[in-house]
Every structure is written in structure tokens, then in C-alpha cells.
Short mmCIF file of C-alpha atoms in Angstrom, two decimals:
data_model
loop_
_atom_site.label_atom_id
_atom_site.label_comp_id
_atom_site.label_asym_id
_atom_site.label_seq_id
_atom_site.Cartn_x
_atom_site.Cartn_y
_atom_site.Cartn_z
CA MET D 126 -79.77 -106.63 121.33
CA ARG D 127 -79.97 -103.19 119.74
CA ILE D 128 -77.55 -102.61 116.86
CA VAL D 129 -75.85 -99.21 116.59
CA GLU D 130 -73.21 -98.90 113.87
CA ALA D 131 -71.35 -95.96 112.34
CA PHE D 132 -69.68 -96.26 108.95
CA ILE D 133 -66.69 -94.00 108.40
CA GLY D 134 -63.84 -93.88 105.90
CA GLU D 135 -61.96 -91.96 103.26
CA TYR D 136 -63.58 -90.21 100.30
CA ALA D 137 -65.20 -92.74 97.90
CA SER D 138 -64.43 -95.64 100.21
CA GLY D 139 -68.02 -96.86 99.97
CA LYS D 140 -69.09 -96.08 103.52
CA SER D 141 -72.50 -94.75 102.44
CA GLU D 142 -73.20 -97.78 100.23
CA ASN D 143 -72.29 -100.12 103.06
CA ALA D 144 -74.40 -98.16 105.53
CA VAL D 145 -77.46 -98.23 103.24
CA ASN D 146 -77.09 -101.92 102.46
CA ARG D 147 -76.51 -102.79 106.11
CA ALA D 148 -79.65 -100.90 107.11
CA LEU D 149 -81.67 -102.76 104.48
CA GLU D 150 -80.15 -106.09 105.54
CA LEU D 151 -81.34 -105.51 109.10
CA LYS D 152 -84.76 -104.33 107.91
CA ASN D 153 -85.14 -107.52 105.87
CA LEU D 154 -84.55 -109.46 109.08
CA GLY D 155 -87.69 -107.84 110.47
CA ARG D 156 -85.92 -105.24 112.59
CA THR D 157 -86.85 -101.57 113.02
CA VAL D 158 -84.02 -99.54 111.50
CA ASN D 159 -83.10 -95.85 111.54
CA LEU D 160 -80.65 -94.79 108.82
CA VAL D 161 -78.99 -91.50 109.74
CA ASP D 162 -77.34 -89.20 107.20
CA LEU D 163 -74.50 -87.71 109.22
CA ASP D 164 -72.49 -86.48 106.24
CA THR D 165 -71.78 -82.84 106.99
CA VAL D 166 -68.64 -82.83 104.81
CA GLU D 167 -69.86 -83.30 101.22
CA PRO D 168 -72.96 -81.30 100.19
CA PHE D 169 -73.44 -83.08 96.88
CA TYR D 170 -73.30 -86.71 98.00
CA THR D 171 -75.92 -87.27 100.69
CA LEU D 172 -78.94 -89.53 101.15
CA THR D 173 -81.35 -86.72 100.31
CA PRO D 174 -82.02 -87.80 96.68
CA ILE D 175 -82.86 -91.39 97.69
CA LYS D 176 -84.58 -90.72 101.01
CA LYS D 177 -88.09 -91.46 99.73
CA GLU D 178 -86.90 -94.59 97.89
CA LEU D 179 -85.33 -95.97 101.05
CA GLU D 180 -88.35 -95.07 103.17
CA ALA D 181 -90.53 -96.97 100.69
CA LEU D 182 -88.36 -100.00 101.49
CA GLY D 183 -89.25 -99.68 105.18
CA LEU D 184 -86.39 -97.66 106.65
CA LYS D 185 -86.77 -94.58 108.81
CA VAL D 186 -84.35 -92.17 107.15
CA LEU D 187 -83.12 -89.20 109.13
CA ALA D 188 -81.96 -86.87 106.37
CA TRP D 189 -82.88 -83.60 104.72
CA GLU D 190 -85.46 -83.64 101.94
CA ARG D 191 -84.85 -81.79 98.68
CA ASN D 192 -87.43 -79.09 99.36
CA GLU D 193 -85.87 -78.38 102.76
CA VAL D 194 -82.43 -77.55 101.37
CA LEU D 195 -83.30 -76.12 97.95
CA GLY D 196 -81.25 -72.98 97.46
CA PHE D 197 -79.19 -73.51 100.61
CA GLY D 198 -76.01 -74.37 98.72
CA GLU D 199 -73.37 -75.73 101.07
CA THR D 200 -75.48 -74.83 104.08
CA GLY D 201 -77.50 -77.89 103.10
CA VAL D 202 -74.97 -79.96 105.03
CA LEU D 203 -75.97 -78.39 108.34
CA LEU D 204 -77.10 -80.97 110.85
CA LYS D 205 -80.83 -81.63 110.68
CA PRO D 206 -82.08 -81.09 114.26
CA GLU D 207 -83.73 -84.51 114.66
CA ILE D 208 -80.44 -86.23 113.86
CA ARG D 209 -78.88 -85.01 117.11
CA TRP D 210 -81.41 -87.14 119.00
CA ALA D 211 -81.22 -90.19 116.72
CA LEU D 212 -80.45 -92.56 119.59
CA LYS D 213 -83.77 -91.70 121.22
CA ASN D 214 -85.58 -93.50 118.39
CA PRO D 215 -86.62 -97.11 118.95
CA GLY D 216 -84.81 -99.79 116.97
CA ASP D 217 -81.40 -100.12 115.40
CA VAL D 218 -79.46 -97.02 114.30
CA ILE D 219 -77.07 -96.96 111.34
CA PHE D 220 -74.98 -93.81 110.85
CA ASP D 221 -73.68 -92.86 107.41
CA VAL D 222 -70.81 -90.57 108.41
CA GLY D 223 -68.89 -88.05 106.30
CA TYR D 224 -65.44 -88.86 105.01
CA GLY D 225 -62.06 -88.38 106.67
CA VAL D 226 -61.13 -87.27 110.16
CA HIS D 227 -63.53 -84.33 110.16
CA GLY D 228 -66.36 -86.62 109.11
CA SER D 229 -65.69 -89.13 111.87
CA ARG D 230 -65.71 -86.38 114.46
CA SER D 231 -69.26 -85.45 113.49
CA LEU D 232 -70.31 -88.36 115.69
CA ASN D 233 -69.66 -85.97 118.58
CA LEU D 234 -72.83 -84.13 117.49
CA ILE D 235 -75.02 -87.09 118.45
CA GLU D 236 -76.44 -86.87 121.95
CA GLY D 237 -75.28 -89.82 124.07
CA ILE D 238 -73.20 -91.47 121.34
CA TRP D 239 -70.19 -92.28 123.51
CA GLN D 240 -72.40 -93.63 126.29
CA GLU D 241 -74.19 -96.00 123.89
CA PRO D 242 -73.08 -99.51 124.96
CA ASN D 243 -73.87 -101.12 121.60
CA LEU D 244 -71.97 -98.65 119.43
CA LYS D 245 -69.59 -100.06 116.84
CA VAL D 246 -67.57 -97.83 114.51
CA TYR D 247 -66.46 -99.44 111.26
CA ALA D 248 -63.88 -98.01 108.87
CA VAL D 249 -64.66 -98.84 105.25
CA ILE D 250 -61.49 -99.28 103.22
CA ASN D 251 -61.13 -99.06 99.45
CA ALA D 252 -57.53 -100.04 98.69
CA SER D 253 -57.94 -98.65 95.18
CA ARG D 254 -58.11 -95.09 96.52
CA PRO D 255 -54.90 -93.00 96.67
CA MET D 256 -55.07 -92.34 100.42
CA THR D 257 -55.48 -96.04 101.31
CA ARG D 258 -53.65 -97.78 98.48
CA GLU D 259 -50.97 -99.53 100.54
CA VAL D 260 -50.97 -101.34 103.88
CA ASP D 261 -49.06 -98.53 105.60
CA ASP D 262 -51.52 -95.99 104.18
CA ILE D 263 -54.46 -97.94 105.59
CA VAL D 264 -52.83 -98.21 109.01
CA GLU D 265 -52.04 -94.50 109.10
CA HIS D 266 -55.55 -93.58 107.97
CA VAL D 267 -57.27 -95.76 110.58
CA LYS D 268 -55.00 -94.46 113.33
CA SER D 269 -56.01 -90.90 112.41
CA LEU D 270 -59.65 -91.65 113.20
CA ASP D 271 -60.90 -91.14 116.73
CA ARG D 272 -62.32 -94.62 117.21
CA VAL D 273 -62.49 -97.73 115.06
CA ASP D 274 -63.85 -101.12 116.15
CA GLY D 275 -63.38 -103.01 112.89
CA LEU D 276 -62.56 -102.76 109.20
CA ILE D 277 -64.59 -103.49 106.08
CA ASN D 278 -62.88 -104.31 102.80
CA ASN D 279 -64.73 -102.45 100.07
CA THR D 280 -61.97 -102.36 97.45
CA HIS D 281 -63.40 -101.61 94.04
CA LEU D 282 -62.99 -99.64 90.83
CA GLY D 283 -66.65 -99.01 90.15
CA ASP D 284 -67.77 -100.68 86.94
CA GLU D 285 -64.15 -101.64 86.23
CA THR D 286 -63.87 -103.83 89.33
CA THR D 287 -62.40 -107.30 88.82
CA TRP D 288 -61.99 -110.19 91.25
CA GLU D 289 -58.24 -109.57 91.24
CA VAL D 290 -58.89 -106.04 92.50
CA ILE D 291 -61.07 -107.40 95.31
CA TYR D 292 -58.56 -110.11 96.30
CA ASP D 293 -55.70 -107.63 96.35
CA GLY D 294 -57.71 -105.24 98.51
CA GLU D 295 -58.73 -107.96 100.92
CA GLU D 296 -55.10 -109.02 101.40
CA LYS D 297 -54.01 -105.45 102.14
CA VAL D 298 -56.90 -104.83 104.54
CA LEU D 299 -56.21 -108.09 106.37
CA ARG D 300 -52.54 -107.18 106.77
CA ALA D 301 -53.44 -103.70 108.03
CA ALA D 302 -56.00 -105.16 110.43
CA LYS D 303 -53.39 -107.48 111.91
CA ILE D 304 -51.08 -104.53 112.56
CA LEU D 305 -53.94 -102.54 114.10
CA GLY D 306 -55.30 -105.44 116.14
CA LEU D 307 -58.75 -105.07 114.58
CA PRO D 308 -61.14 -107.56 112.97
CA VAL D 309 -62.17 -107.44 109.31
CA LEU D 310 -65.94 -107.72 109.43
CA TRP D 311 -66.62 -108.47 105.78
CA THR D 312 -65.68 -107.89 102.17
CA ALA D 313 -68.32 -105.96 100.25
CA VAL D 314 -68.85 -106.98 96.62
CA ASP D 315 -71.21 -105.58 94.03
CA GLN D 316 -74.14 -107.99 93.82
CA LYS D 317 -73.78 -108.07 90.03
CA LEU D 318 -70.31 -109.61 90.44
CA ILE D 319 -71.51 -112.15 93.00
CA ASN D 320 -74.26 -113.65 90.88
CA GLY D 321 -73.03 -116.90 89.32
CA ASN D 322 -69.48 -116.60 90.69
CA GLU D 323 -69.46 -119.04 93.62
CA GLU D 324 -65.98 -120.30 92.73
CA MET D 325 -64.55 -116.77 92.89
CA LEU D 326 -66.32 -116.07 96.20
CA GLN D 327 -64.77 -119.14 97.81
CA LYS D 328 -61.29 -117.66 97.33
CA LEU D 329 -62.05 -114.81 99.72
CA LYS D 330 -60.83 -115.19 103.30
CA THR D 331 -63.47 -112.97 104.90
CA PRO D 332 -67.28 -113.08 105.01
CA VAL D 333 -68.94 -111.51 101.97
CA LYS D 334 -71.83 -109.07 101.74
CA GLY D 335 -73.38 -108.26 98.40
CA LEU D 336 -74.01 -104.58 97.68
CA VAL D 337 -76.84 -103.14 95.64
CA ARG D 338 -75.53 -99.78 94.44
CA TYR D 339 -77.78 -96.89 95.46
CA MET D 340 -75.26 -94.07 95.74
CA PRO D 341 -74.78 -93.38 91.99
CA LYS D 342 -78.28 -91.90 92.17
CA THR D 343 -77.37 -89.46 94.96
CA PHE D 344 -75.07 -87.00 93.18
CA TRP D 345 -76.98 -83.72 92.90
#
């Protein structure tokens, strides 16, 4: 079955990192994968700087290249024409969507998106961020989005992340998910934390996906 997933969330929730890692996970399973940069909100945090790196890993990346947006300033976040027709491409399609309500609504720019039977929209939650710090905040945030099919716990503090931070975030996301009637798909953890920490991993109540961090290289 074709996989079509859109990753949305608040600013610095980790939606782009989860989208990139999910695309690579599917590629490593031998699938054809299109990774679509649908971030029209933030001009300085897009997939453009790592497009060639990701393509070298076997992904088809629908995103602007540096030479195409050089000197454009904020107009560099205009939708690249081929992205509108992303669902016409063969294979799986993973959308990295801009942050907040306005970001999630950019899905409306994709031809046929709401008729796509395999579409799943996942809200990535970082309970360390001000807008989603408490259970009520998470519930309110998710309700403000047009459509959400599941939650992802991506609670972290960058290089300062501890297991206690992750556990606390997971608990809050699980409580919010119960209120919302939504599943929690997985908890995302920096791969560096996972290595050699099987005992800590076993304390988590949700499936775990390790993240290799690509996005620190994308600020430009």
C-alpha cells in the first residue's frame, strides 16, 4: 500500500526531522520515496541546504535548490511548481509541512490531497516548547489544526535532552492523545541517546524511532 504522510506541528517541534528520518526509513526498506518540502512559513529553515545530501541517500526531494532562490529573500518560500503535483509521482510521499495553523493549511496547495485515500496527518509534539508545554496546551494546539490522524512525541531540549525530559513529554502527549481520541504513533529519540541505553528505552510506553539529526545543517 502506498504511504502518504504529512508532518505538522508547532515551531521547533521536530516535524522536519521526523519527516526526513521517516522518508529515509521507508527508503531503507526498499521503497520509492518522495520527500516534499512544503514549508512556506519559515524561509531560513527548509530542506534546500540538505537536498543534495538526501538525494545522494536515494530520496527524491521536491524542494528548491540554492541557486534557484539565491537573492529571493523571503520569496524563496514560494511554492515550487512541481510540489503542487507531488501526488502524481510514483511511490510514497512524505510532506514536511510548515509550522502552526498556517503551515498545516498549506496542504491545501497540493492537488488531490484530500482525495488521497492513504493520507495520514501527524502532529509532532515537543512538550518542552512554550506553546505545547502542558497537556491542555497540546490539546488546544492539536484542535487548532485542520486535520490530525495521530500524534508523535518528540519532546527534547536539543543537546540538553535527558531521559527524564523524554519520559515527561511522553506522559503529557499520551494524556493529551487520550483526551483527543488519537493514537500516539511513536516517541522520537536522538539516536545518540538510544545507543547503549536499552534499559532506559524499556521504560517508554510507546514505540521508539531513533532520529539522526539533519536539520541543524539547514539554517541558512
